[in-house]
Coordinates of C-alpha atoms in Angstrom, one line a residue:
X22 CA -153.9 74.3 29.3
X23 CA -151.3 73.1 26.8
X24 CA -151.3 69.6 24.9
X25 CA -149.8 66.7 26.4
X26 CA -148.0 63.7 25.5
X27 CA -149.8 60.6 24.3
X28 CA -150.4 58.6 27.7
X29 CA -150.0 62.0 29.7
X30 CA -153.6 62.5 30.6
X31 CA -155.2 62.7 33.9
X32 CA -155.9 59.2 34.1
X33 CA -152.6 57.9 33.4
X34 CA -151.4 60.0 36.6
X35 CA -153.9 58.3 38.4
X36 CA -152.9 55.0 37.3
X37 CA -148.9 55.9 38.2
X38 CA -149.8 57.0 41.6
X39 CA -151.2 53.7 42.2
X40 CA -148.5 51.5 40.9
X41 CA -146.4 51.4 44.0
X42 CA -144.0 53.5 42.4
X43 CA -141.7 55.8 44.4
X44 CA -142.3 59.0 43.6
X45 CA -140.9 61.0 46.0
X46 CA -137.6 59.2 45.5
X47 CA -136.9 58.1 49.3
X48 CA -138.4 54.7 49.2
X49 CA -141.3 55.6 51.8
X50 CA -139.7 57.9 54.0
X51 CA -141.3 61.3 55.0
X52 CA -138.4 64.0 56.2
X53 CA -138.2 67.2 57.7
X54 CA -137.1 70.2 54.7
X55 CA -135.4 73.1 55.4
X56 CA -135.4 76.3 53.2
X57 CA -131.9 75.2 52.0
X58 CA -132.7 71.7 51.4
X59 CA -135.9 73.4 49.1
X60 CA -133.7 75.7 47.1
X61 CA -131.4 72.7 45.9
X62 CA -134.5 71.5 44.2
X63 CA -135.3 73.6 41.5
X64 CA -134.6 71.8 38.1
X65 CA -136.9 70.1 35.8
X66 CA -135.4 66.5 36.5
X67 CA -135.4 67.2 40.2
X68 CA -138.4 69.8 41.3
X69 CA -139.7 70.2 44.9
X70 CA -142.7 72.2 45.8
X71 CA -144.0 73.8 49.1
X72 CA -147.5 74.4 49.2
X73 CA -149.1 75.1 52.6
X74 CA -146.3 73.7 55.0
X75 CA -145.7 70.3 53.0
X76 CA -143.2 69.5 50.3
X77 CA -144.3 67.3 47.2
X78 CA -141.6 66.1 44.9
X79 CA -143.8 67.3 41.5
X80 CA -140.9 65.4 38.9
X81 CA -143.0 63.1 37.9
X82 CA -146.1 65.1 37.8
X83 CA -144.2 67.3 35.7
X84 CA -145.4 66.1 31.7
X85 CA -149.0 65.1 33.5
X86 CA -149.5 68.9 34.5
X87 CA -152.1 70.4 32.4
X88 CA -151.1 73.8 32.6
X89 CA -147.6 72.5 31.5
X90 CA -144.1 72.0 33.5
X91 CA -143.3 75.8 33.0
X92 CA -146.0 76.5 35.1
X93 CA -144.8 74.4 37.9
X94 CA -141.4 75.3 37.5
X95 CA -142.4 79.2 38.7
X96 CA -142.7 78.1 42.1
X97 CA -139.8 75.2 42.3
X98 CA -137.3 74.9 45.5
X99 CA -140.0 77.6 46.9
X100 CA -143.3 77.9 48.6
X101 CA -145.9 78.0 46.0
X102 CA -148.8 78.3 48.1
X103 CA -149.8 81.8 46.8
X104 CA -149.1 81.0 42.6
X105 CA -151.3 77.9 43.7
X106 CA -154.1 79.7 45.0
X107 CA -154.0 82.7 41.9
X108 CA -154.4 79.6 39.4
X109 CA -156.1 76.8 41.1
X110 CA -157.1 76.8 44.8
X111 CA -159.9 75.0 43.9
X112 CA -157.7 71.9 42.6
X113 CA -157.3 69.3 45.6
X114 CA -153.6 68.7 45.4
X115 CA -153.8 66.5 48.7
X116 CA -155.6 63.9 46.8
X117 CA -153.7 64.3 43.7
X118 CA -149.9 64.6 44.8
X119 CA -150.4 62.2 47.5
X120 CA -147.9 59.4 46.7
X121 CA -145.4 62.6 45.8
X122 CA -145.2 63.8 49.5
X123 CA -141.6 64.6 50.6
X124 CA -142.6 65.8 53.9
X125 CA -143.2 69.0 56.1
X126 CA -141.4 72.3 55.9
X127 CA -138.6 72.5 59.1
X128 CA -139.9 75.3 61.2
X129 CA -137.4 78.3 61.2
X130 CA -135.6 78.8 64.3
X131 CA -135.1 81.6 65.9
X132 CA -131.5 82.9 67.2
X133 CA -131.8 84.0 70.7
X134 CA -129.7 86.5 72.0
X135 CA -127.4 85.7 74.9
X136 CA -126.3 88.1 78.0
X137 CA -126.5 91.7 78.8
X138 CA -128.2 92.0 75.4
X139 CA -130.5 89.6 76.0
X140 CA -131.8 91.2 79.2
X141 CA -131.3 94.6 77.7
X142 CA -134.4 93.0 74.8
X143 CA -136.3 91.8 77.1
X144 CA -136.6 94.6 79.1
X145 CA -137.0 97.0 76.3
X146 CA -139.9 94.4 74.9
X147 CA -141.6 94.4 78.0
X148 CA -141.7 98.6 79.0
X149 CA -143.0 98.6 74.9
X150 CA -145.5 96.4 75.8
X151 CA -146.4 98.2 79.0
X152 CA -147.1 101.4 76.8
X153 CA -148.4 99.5 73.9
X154 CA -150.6 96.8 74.6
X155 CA -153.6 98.9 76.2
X156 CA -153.8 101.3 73.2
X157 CA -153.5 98.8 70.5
X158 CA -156.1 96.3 71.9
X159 CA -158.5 99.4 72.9
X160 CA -158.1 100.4 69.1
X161 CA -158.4 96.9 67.8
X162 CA -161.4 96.8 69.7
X163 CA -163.2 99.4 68.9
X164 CA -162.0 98.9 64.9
X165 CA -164.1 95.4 64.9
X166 CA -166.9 96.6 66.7
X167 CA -167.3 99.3 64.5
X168 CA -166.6 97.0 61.7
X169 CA -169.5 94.0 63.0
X170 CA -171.8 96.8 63.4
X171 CA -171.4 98.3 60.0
X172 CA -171.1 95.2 57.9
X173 CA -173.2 92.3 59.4
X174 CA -174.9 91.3 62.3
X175 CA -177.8 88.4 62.7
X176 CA -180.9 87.2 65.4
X177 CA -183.3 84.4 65.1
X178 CA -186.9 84.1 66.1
X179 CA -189.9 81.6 65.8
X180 CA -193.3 81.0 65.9
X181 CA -195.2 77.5 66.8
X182 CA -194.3 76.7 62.8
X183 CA -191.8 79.0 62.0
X184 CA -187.8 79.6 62.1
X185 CA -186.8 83.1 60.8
X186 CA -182.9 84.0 60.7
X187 CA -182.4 88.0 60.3
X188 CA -179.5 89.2 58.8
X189 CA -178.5 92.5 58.8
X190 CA -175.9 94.0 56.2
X191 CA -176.6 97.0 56.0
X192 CA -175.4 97.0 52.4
X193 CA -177.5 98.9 49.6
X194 CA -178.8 97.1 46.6
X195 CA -178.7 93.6 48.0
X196 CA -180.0 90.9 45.9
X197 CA -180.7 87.3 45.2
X198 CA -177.5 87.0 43.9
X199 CA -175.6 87.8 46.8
X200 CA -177.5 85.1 48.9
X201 CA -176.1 81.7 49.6
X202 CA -178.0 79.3 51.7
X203 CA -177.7 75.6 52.0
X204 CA -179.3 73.4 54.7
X205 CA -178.1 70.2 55.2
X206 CA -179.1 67.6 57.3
X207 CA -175.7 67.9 59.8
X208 CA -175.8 72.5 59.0
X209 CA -177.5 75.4 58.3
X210 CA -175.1 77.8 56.5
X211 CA -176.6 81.1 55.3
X212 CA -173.9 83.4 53.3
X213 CA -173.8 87.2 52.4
X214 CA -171.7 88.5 50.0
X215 CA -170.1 92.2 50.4
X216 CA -167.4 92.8 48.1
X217 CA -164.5 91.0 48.2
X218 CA -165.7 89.3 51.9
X219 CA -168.7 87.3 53.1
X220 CA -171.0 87.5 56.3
X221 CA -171.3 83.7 57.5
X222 CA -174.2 82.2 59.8
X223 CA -172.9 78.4 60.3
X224 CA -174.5 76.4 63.1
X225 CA -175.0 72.7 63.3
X226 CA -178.3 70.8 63.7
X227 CA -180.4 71.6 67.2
X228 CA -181.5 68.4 68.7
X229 CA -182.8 65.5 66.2
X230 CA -183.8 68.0 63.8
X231 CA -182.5 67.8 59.8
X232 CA -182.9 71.3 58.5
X233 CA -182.9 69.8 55.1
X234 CA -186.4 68.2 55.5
X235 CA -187.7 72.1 55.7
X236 CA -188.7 73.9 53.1
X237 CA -186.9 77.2 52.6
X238 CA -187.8 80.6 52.2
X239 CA -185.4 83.7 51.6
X240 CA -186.9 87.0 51.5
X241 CA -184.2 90.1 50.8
X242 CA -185.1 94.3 51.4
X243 CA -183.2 95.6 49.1
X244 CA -183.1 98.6 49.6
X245 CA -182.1 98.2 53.5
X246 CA -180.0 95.3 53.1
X247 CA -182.3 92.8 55.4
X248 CA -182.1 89.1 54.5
X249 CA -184.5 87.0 56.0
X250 CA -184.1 83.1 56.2
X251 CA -187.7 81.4 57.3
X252 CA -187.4 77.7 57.6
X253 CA -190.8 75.4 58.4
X254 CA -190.5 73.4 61.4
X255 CA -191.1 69.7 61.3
X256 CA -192.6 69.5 64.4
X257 CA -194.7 72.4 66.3
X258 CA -191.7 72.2 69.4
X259 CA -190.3 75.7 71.1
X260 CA -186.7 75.7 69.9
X261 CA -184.1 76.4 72.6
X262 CA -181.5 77.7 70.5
X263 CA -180.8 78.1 66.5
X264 CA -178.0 75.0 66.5
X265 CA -174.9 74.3 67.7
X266 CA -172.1 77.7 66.3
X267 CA -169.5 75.7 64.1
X268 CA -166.0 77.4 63.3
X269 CA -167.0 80.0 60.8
X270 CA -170.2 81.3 62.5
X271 CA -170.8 85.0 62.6
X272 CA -167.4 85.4 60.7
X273 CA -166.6 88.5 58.6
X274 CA -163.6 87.5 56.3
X275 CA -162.1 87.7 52.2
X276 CA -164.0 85.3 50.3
X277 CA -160.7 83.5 49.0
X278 CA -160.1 82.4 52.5
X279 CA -162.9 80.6 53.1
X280 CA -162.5 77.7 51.3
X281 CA -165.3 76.4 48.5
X282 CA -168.6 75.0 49.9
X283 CA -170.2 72.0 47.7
X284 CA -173.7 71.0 47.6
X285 CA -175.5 68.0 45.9
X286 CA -176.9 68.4 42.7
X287 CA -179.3 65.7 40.1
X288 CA -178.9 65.6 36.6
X289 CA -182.2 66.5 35.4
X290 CA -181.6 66.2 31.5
X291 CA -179.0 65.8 28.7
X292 CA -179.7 67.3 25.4
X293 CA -177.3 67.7 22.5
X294 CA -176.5 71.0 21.2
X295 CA -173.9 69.8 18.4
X296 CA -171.7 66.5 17.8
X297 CA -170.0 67.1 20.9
X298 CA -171.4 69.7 23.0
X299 CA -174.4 68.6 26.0
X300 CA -176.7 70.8 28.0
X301 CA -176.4 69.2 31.1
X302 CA -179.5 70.7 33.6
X303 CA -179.1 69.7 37.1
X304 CA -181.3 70.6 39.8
X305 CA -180.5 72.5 43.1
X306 CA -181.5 70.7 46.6
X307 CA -185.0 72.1 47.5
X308 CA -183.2 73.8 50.5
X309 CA -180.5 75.6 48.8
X310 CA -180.9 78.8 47.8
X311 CA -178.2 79.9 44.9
X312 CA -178.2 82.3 42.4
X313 CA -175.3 82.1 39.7
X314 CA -173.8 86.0 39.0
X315 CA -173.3 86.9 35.4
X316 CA -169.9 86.5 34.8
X317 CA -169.2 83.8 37.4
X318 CA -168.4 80.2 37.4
X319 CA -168.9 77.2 39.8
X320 CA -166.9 73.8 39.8
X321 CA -167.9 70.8 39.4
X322 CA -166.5 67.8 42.2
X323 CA -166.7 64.0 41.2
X324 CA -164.1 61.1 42.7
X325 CA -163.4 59.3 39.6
X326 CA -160.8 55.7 40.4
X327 CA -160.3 56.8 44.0
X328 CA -159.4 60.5 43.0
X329 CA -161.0 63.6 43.6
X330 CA -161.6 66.3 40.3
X331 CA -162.4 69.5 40.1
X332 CA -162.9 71.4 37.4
X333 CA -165.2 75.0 36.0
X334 CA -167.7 75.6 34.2
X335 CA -169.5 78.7 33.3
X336 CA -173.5 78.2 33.8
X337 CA -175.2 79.5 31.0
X338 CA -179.3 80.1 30.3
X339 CA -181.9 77.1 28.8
X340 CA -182.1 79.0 25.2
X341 CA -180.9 82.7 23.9
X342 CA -183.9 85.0 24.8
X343 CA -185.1 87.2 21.6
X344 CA -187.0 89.7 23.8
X345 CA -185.2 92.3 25.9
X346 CA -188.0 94.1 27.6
X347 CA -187.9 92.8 30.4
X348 CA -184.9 91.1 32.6
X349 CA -185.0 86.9 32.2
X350 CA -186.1 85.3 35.6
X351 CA -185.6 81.9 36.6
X352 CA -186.6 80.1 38.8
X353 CA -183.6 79.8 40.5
X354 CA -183.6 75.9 40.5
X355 CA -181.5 74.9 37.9
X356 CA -178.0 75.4 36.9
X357 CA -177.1 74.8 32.8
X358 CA -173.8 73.9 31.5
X359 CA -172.7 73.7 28.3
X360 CA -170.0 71.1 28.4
X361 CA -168.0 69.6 25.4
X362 CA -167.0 66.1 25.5
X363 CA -163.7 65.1 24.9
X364 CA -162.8 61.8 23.3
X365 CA -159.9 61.4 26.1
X366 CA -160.8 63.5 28.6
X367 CA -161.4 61.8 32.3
X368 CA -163.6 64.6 33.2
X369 CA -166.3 65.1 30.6
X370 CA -166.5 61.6 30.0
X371 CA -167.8 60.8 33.7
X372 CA -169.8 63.7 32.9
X373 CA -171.3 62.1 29.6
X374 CA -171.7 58.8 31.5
X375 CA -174.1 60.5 34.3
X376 CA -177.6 59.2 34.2
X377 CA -180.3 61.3 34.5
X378 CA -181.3 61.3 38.3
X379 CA -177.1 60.8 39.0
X380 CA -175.9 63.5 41.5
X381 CA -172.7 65.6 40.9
X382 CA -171.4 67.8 43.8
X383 CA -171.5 71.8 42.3
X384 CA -169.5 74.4 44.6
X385 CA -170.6 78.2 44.9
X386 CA -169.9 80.5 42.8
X387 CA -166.4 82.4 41.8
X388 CA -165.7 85.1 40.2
X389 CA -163.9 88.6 39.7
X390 CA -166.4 89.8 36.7
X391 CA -168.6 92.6 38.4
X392 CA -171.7 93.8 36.2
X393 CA -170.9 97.3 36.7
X394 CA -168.1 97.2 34.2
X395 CA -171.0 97.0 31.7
X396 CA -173.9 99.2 33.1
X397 CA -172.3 102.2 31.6
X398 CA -171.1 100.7 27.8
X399 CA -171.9 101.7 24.5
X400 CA -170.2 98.9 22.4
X401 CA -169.3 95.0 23.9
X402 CA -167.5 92.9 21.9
X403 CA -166.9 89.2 22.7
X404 CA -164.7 87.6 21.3
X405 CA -165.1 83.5 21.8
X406 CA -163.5 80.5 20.2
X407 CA -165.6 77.1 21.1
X408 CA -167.1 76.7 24.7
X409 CA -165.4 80.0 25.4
X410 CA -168.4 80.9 24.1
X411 CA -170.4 79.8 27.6
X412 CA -169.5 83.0 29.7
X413 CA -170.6 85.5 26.6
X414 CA -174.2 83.6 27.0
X415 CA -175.6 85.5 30.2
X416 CA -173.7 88.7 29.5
X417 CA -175.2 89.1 26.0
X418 CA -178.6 89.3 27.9
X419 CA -177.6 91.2 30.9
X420 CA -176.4 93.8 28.4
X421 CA -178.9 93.6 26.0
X422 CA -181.6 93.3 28.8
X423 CA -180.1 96.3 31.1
X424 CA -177.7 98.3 30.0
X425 CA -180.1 101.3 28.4
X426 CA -176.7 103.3 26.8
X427 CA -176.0 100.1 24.8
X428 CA -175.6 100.6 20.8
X429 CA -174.2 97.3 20.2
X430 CA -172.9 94.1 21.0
X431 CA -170.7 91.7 18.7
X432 CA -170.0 88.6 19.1
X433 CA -167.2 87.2 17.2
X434 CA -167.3 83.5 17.6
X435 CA -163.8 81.2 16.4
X436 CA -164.5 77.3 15.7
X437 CA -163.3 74.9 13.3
X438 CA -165.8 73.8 11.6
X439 CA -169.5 74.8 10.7
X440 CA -170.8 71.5 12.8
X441 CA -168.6 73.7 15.7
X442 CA -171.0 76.0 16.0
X443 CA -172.7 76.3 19.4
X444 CA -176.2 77.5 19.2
X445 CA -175.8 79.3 15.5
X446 CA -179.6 79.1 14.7
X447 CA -180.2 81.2 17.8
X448 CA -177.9 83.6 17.7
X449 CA -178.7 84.6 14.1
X450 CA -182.6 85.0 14.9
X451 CA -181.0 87.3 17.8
X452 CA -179.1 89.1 15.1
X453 CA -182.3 89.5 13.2
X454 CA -184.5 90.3 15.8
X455 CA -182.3 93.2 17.7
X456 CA -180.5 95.7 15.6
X457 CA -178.1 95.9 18.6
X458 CA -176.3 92.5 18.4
X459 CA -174.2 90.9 15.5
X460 CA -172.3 87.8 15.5
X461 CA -169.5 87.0 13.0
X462 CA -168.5 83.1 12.5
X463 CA -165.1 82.6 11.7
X464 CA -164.1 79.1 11.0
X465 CA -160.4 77.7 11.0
X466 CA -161.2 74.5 9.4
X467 CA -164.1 75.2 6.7
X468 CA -165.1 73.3 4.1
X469 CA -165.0 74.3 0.3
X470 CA -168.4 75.3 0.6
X471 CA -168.0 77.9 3.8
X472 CA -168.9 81.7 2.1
X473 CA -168.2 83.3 5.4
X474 CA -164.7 84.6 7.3
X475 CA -162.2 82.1 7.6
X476 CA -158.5 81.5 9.6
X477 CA -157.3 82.2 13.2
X478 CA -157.6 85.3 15.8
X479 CA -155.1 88.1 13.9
X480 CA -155.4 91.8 14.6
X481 CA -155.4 92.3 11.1
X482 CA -159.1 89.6 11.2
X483 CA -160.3 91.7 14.1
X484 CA -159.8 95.0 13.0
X485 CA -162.5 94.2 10.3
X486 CA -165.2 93.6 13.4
X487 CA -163.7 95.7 16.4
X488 CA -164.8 99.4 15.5
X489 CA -166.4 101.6 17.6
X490 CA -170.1 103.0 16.5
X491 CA -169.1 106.6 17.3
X492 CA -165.7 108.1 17.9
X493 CA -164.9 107.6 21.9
X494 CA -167.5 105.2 22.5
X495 CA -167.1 103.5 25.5
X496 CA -166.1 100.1 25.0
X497 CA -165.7 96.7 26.4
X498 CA -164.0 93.8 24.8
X499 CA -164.3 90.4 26.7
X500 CA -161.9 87.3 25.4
X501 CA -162.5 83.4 26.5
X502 CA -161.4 80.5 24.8
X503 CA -158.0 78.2 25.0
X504 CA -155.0 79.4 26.2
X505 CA -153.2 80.1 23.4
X506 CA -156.7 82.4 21.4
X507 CA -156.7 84.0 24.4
X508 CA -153.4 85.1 24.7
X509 CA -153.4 86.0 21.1
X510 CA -156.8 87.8 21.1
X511 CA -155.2 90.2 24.2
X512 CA -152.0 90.8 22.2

């Protein structure tokens, strides 16, 4: 994110889009836009976007953008579906570019060829296709089959009381973690993670029943990659079928192209962790069952004056464990974020004004951070400035808790002031309870009375904290903070 103007903030965009303003600069009209027409529009004062078929005229969104106008202007007079989806897929730009909506891409015609050469390409098209089709579509077959069979693969039974969904992965070392199942009172949608891709079981509700008033059970073989889903029946009745298949049911397909799935969740309580930092707890639906990787975030959905945000936020734990013996369990209930308030931001203040018992909708989890890039580490360094300092909070314990080869762990935590601070008291009893983690506050804004490190990410501050214990140690250094720390801390 970058600063913006005074009256620039998300709000103000909101207000402009509903002012009756043109935006679009054709006084209402919605047109047809060729690739040509596109390319003209490529300057700051005049900046077309295509993102998924439709063109938005983003001019006026340009000082309102929080990830600045040279972000928008890598993808102007061009499609910028794919840069979209790299930075923000999540974001719904339908909502928010709304009243900047040139119209729909033209779609590319296709020269046809005329006379002798024509007949000459069709012919030669159609003898291909005669020699083709049958080995490709045998192949093709036989690839998915293979494919279904080796990845994923589900059946249902019941008793009297009893639904059970079996899914079959066949993937070793499945866990809780890579288990997603909601039911709702129009769907039953049961998730399995492998990789990069997901197994989906998505049917709709069988006759009057509302799978949410079941309770919900998952049971998981690891070892043999068996998930079980057992829902209680409301009534004893013999169930005909599982529900009605929706559109993604029994699909096999890359995670990114599935789109986010949101469920409802209640604030359960608010407590203050400095002048403006809140644990906010909220409470999973009793039939969802959703466990947050290490590493991973979620977003948060609210429509706030008529608009719909989205933003991330890294879950953290209820407190800073100071015994590693044995892995932290939850209950698998709850979901903690650490959220700092902002004086002027839209976001966090609807968050602030949430009552307890309010619901927020939370999405499933995202996330490229794999816990095997730790498992095998001698020294972790984090390196965090403010609530950067939210993703280092499970991954301290995973490492501490799991990773036997570990000889240390620094934390090396940027804020301005001492009041900053997230959690200090707990992460120096961790420093003086296990030998293997230290944490070094440096502040950017101390007082006179500050005896400790002092100033802004350098490589000349960090070489003071960023040593190895032994010569080729195996090391891991993980960076999260604003834009501008981060880039710094990586150069």
């Amino acid at each position: 994110q970058v600063p913006l103007k005074p009256g620039r903030s998300l709000m103000d965009w909101i207000r402009l889009t509903k002012s009756g303003k043109d935006l679009t600069g054709l006084k209402g009209r919605l047109i047809e836009v060729t690739e040509d027409e596109l390319a003209k529009h490529n300057k700051k004062e005049d900046c077309w976007i295509c993102i998924r078929g439709f063109v938005y005229n983003v001019t006026p969104y340009m000082e309102y953008h929080p990830g600045g106008e040279d972000e928008l202007m890598k993808a102007a007079g061009t499609d910028g579906t794919d840069l979209f989806d790299q930075v923000h897929r999540w974001v719904n730009y339908e909502s928010m570019l709304k009243e900047c909506l040139v119209g729909r891409m033209a779609v590319k015609p296709i020269a046809a060829p005329k006379g002798e050469a024509f007949k000459n390409e069709i012919i030669s098209i159609m003898l291909y296709s005669k020699l083709n089709i049958f080995w490709y579509a045998q192949r093709m077959y036989i690839f998915f089959s293979l494919l279904y069979f080796l990845f994923y693969s589900y059946d249902w039974f019941q008793t009297d009381s009893l639904i059970t969904i079996v899914i079959y992965t066949k993937q070793k070392d499945m866990n809780a973690e890579l288990v997603i199942v909601d039911c709702q009172d129009k769907r039953l949608r049961g998730e399995i993670i492998v990789g990069d891709h997901s197994y989906l079981v998505e049917v709709g509700r069988y006759c009057n029943f509302a799978y949410e008033t079941f309770s919900l059970l998952v049971h998981i073989a690891e070892k043999v990659g068996k998930v079980e889903i057992i829902l209680k029946k409301k009534d004893n009745v013999h169930w005909k079928m599982l529900g009605q298949p929706l559109e993604s049911h029994n699909t096999f397909i890359k995670r990114m192209d599935r789109g986010l799935f949101y469920r409802k969740c209640k604030l359960v309580s608010k407590t203050e962790v400095t002048h403006d930092t809140k644990l906010l707890c909220f409470m999973l639906p009793k039939s969802t069952h959703l466990h947050v990787p290490t590493g991973q975030h979620v977003y948060l959905k609210q429509i706030i004056a008529g608009t719909e945000v989205v933003k991330p936020y890294t879950p953290v734990l209820p407190f800073l464990p100071l015994d590693f013996k044995e892995p932290l369990h939850h209950d698998g209930a709850h979901i903690y974020l650490m959220i700092k308030i902002y004086s002027c931001g839209l976001f966090t203040q609807a968050l602030d004004h949430l009552q307890i018992g309010d619901y927020i909708s939370v999405s499933n989890p995202e996330g490229n951070f794999k816990k095997s890039q730790v498992q095998t580490l001698e020294d972790l360094f984090l390196l965090a400035a403010g609530t950067g300092f939210t993703p280092m909070v499970k991954l301290m314990n995973f490492a501490l808790t799991e990773v036997s080869c570990l000889r240390t762990v620094k934390l090396i935590f940027f804020n301005k002031t001492e009041d900053d601070i997230l959690w200090r008291n707990q992460l120096e009893q961790l420093a003086l309870k296990d030998e293997r983690f230290d944490v070094q506050f440096i502040l950017s804004q101390p007082t006179k009375d500050w005896v400790g490190k002092q100033g802004k990410i350098s490589s000349s501050l960090l070489s003071e904290f960023v040593k190895r214990s032994k010569k080729d140690s195996k090391v891991l250094i993980c960076i999260c903070g604003p834009t501008p720390f981060t880039e710094q801390g990586v150069q």
